[in-house]
């Protein structure tokens, strides 16, 4: 016979009262804990919203301090560090101390990008952000090119239906002088989104560089039809490029 859970001499009503009393004490504690985490995450989201709107690193830091396991916060902070580093890098006659700032920003960008990947290794955007950071570091950081390729390829594997990820990867191959591979990847992106203007434009330019002039003209014609009257300035630029094909 299974032993009774109640004490000797304790009635069933007494046991029920004891369990009920414990529940009355436990449930408010659980509710308070849940309320705390909900409020903390809410405040973190508020700081993140302010940070994204004002590009304010202090707000990003506060949001991450409150919710350090949010990969979106970390990814966006990484992208903003890189953006600021790029702005400083493009300034003329940059003082020596600013060059140090650039190195610091790039290091912080890499740290946050890697953190985002570690926090959510199934999110393609995390790999894309990290991959683009390494792409910008090619020539400045050892093995940046191979690391960028690994990250961008993983992004495509995780989300094979996003044409933007394929275009990023194609751009990396083109930068490395692998134009044929780049055109194949872009064609894959266009199969997913045939009216993808940027991809069509990059393909036209790559075909021209590869001296595949007939194919390049055809792509330029399709591109002009896609642009139409939406962007007159870009239309003239594309038309001019097509006219310069031998």
CSV table of N, CA, C and O in Angstrom, one decimal, residues 156 159-170 185-186 188-194 196 199:
chain,number,residue,atom,x,y,z
A,156,UNK,N,23.0,32.7,-45.8
A,156,UNK,CA,22.2,32.2,-47.0
A,156,UNK,C,21.6,30.8,-46.6
A,156,UNK,O,20.5,30.5,-47.0
A,159,UNK,N,18.7,31.3,-44.4
A,159,UNK,CA,17.5,31.9,-45.0
A,159,UNK,C,17.7,31.9,-46.6
A,159,UNK,O,18.0,33.0,-47.1
A,160,UNK,N,17.6,30.8,-47.2
A,160,UNK,CA,17.9,30.7,-48.6
A,160,UNK,C,16.9,31.5,-49.5
A,160,UNK,O,17.2,31.6,-50.7
A,161,UNK,N,15.8,32.0,-49.0
A,161,UNK,CA,14.8,32.7,-49.8
A,161,UNK,C,14.9,34.2,-49.7
A,161,UNK,O,14.1,34.9,-50.2
A,162,UNK,N,16.0,34.7,-49.1
A,162,UNK,CA,16.2,36.1,-49.0
A,162,UNK,C,17.2,36.5,-50.0
A,162,UNK,O,18.4,36.2,-49.9
A,163,UNK,N,16.7,37.3,-51.1
A,163,UNK,CA,17.7,37.6,-52.2
A,163,UNK,C,18.7,38.6,-51.7
A,163,UNK,O,19.8,38.7,-52.3
A,164,UNK,N,18.5,39.4,-50.7
A,164,UNK,CA,19.4,40.4,-50.2
A,164,UNK,C,20.7,39.7,-49.7
A,164,UNK,O,21.8,40.1,-49.9
A,165,UNK,N,20.5,38.5,-49.0
A,165,UNK,CA,21.7,37.8,-48.5
A,165,UNK,C,22.5,37.3,-49.6
A,165,UNK,O,23.8,37.3,-49.5
A,166,UNK,N,21.9,36.8,-50.7
A,166,UNK,CA,22.6,36.3,-51.8
A,166,UNK,C,23.4,37.5,-52.5
A,166,UNK,O,24.5,37.3,-53.0
A,167,UNK,N,22.8,38.7,-52.6
A,167,UNK,CA,23.5,39.8,-53.2
A,167,UNK,C,24.7,40.2,-52.3
A,167,UNK,O,25.7,40.6,-52.9
A,168,UNK,N,24.6,40.2,-51.0
A,168,UNK,CA,25.7,40.5,-50.2
A,168,UNK,C,26.9,39.5,-50.4
A,168,UNK,O,28.0,39.9,-50.6
A,169,UNK,N,26.5,38.2,-50.6
A,169,UNK,CA,27.6,37.2,-50.8
A,169,UNK,C,28.2,37.4,-52.2
A,169,UNK,O,29.4,37.3,-52.4
A,170,UNK,N,27.3,37.7,-53.2
A,170,UNK,CA,27.8,38.0,-54.5
A,170,UNK,C,28.8,39.2,-54.6
A,170,UNK,O,29.8,39.1,-55.2
A,185,UNK,N,25.5,33.7,-58.4
A,185,UNK,CA,24.8,34.0,-57.2
A,185,UNK,C,23.7,35.0,-57.4
A,185,UNK,O,22.6,34.9,-56.8
A,186,UNK,N,24.0,36.1,-58.1
A,186,UNK,CA,23.0,37.1,-58.4
A,186,UNK,C,21.9,36.6,-59.2
A,186,UNK,O,20.7,36.9,-58.9
A,188,UNK,N,20.7,33.7,-59.0
A,188,UNK,CA,19.9,33.0,-58.0
A,188,UNK,C,19.0,33.9,-57.2
A,188,UNK,O,17.9,33.6,-56.9
A,189,UNK,N,19.6,35.1,-56.9
A,189,UNK,CA,18.8,36.1,-56.2
A,189,UNK,C,17.6,36.6,-57.0
A,189,UNK,O,16.5,36.8,-56.6
A,190,UNK,N,17.9,36.8,-58.3
A,190,UNK,CA,16.8,37.3,-59.2
A,190,UNK,C,15.8,36.2,-59.5
A,190,UNK,O,14.6,36.6,-59.9
A,191,UNK,N,16.1,35.0,-59.3
A,191,UNK,CA,15.1,33.9,-59.4
A,191,UNK,C,14.1,34.1,-58.3
A,191,UNK,O,12.9,33.7,-58.4
A,192,UNK,N,14.6,34.5,-57.2
A,192,UNK,CA,13.7,34.7,-56.0
A,192,UNK,C,12.9,36.0,-56.1
A,192,UNK,O,11.8,36.1,-55.6
A,193,UNK,N,13.5,37.1,-56.7
A,193,UNK,CA,12.9,38.4,-56.8
A,193,UNK,C,13.3,39.0,-58.2
A,193,UNK,O,14.4,39.7,-58.2
A,194,UNK,N,12.6,38.8,-59.2
A,194,UNK,CA,12.9,39.2,-60.5
A,194,UNK,C,13.0,40.7,-60.7
A,194,UNK,O,13.7,41.2,-61.6
A,196,UNK,N,14.2,42.8,-58.5
A,196,UNK,CA,15.2,43.4,-57.6
A,196,UNK,C,16.2,44.3,-58.3
A,196,UNK,O,17.1,43.8,-59.0
A,199,UNK,N,20.1,44.2,-57.6
A,199,UNK,CA,20.7,42.9,-58.0
A,199,UNK,C,20.8,43.0,-59.6
A,199,UNK,O,21.8,42.6,-60.1
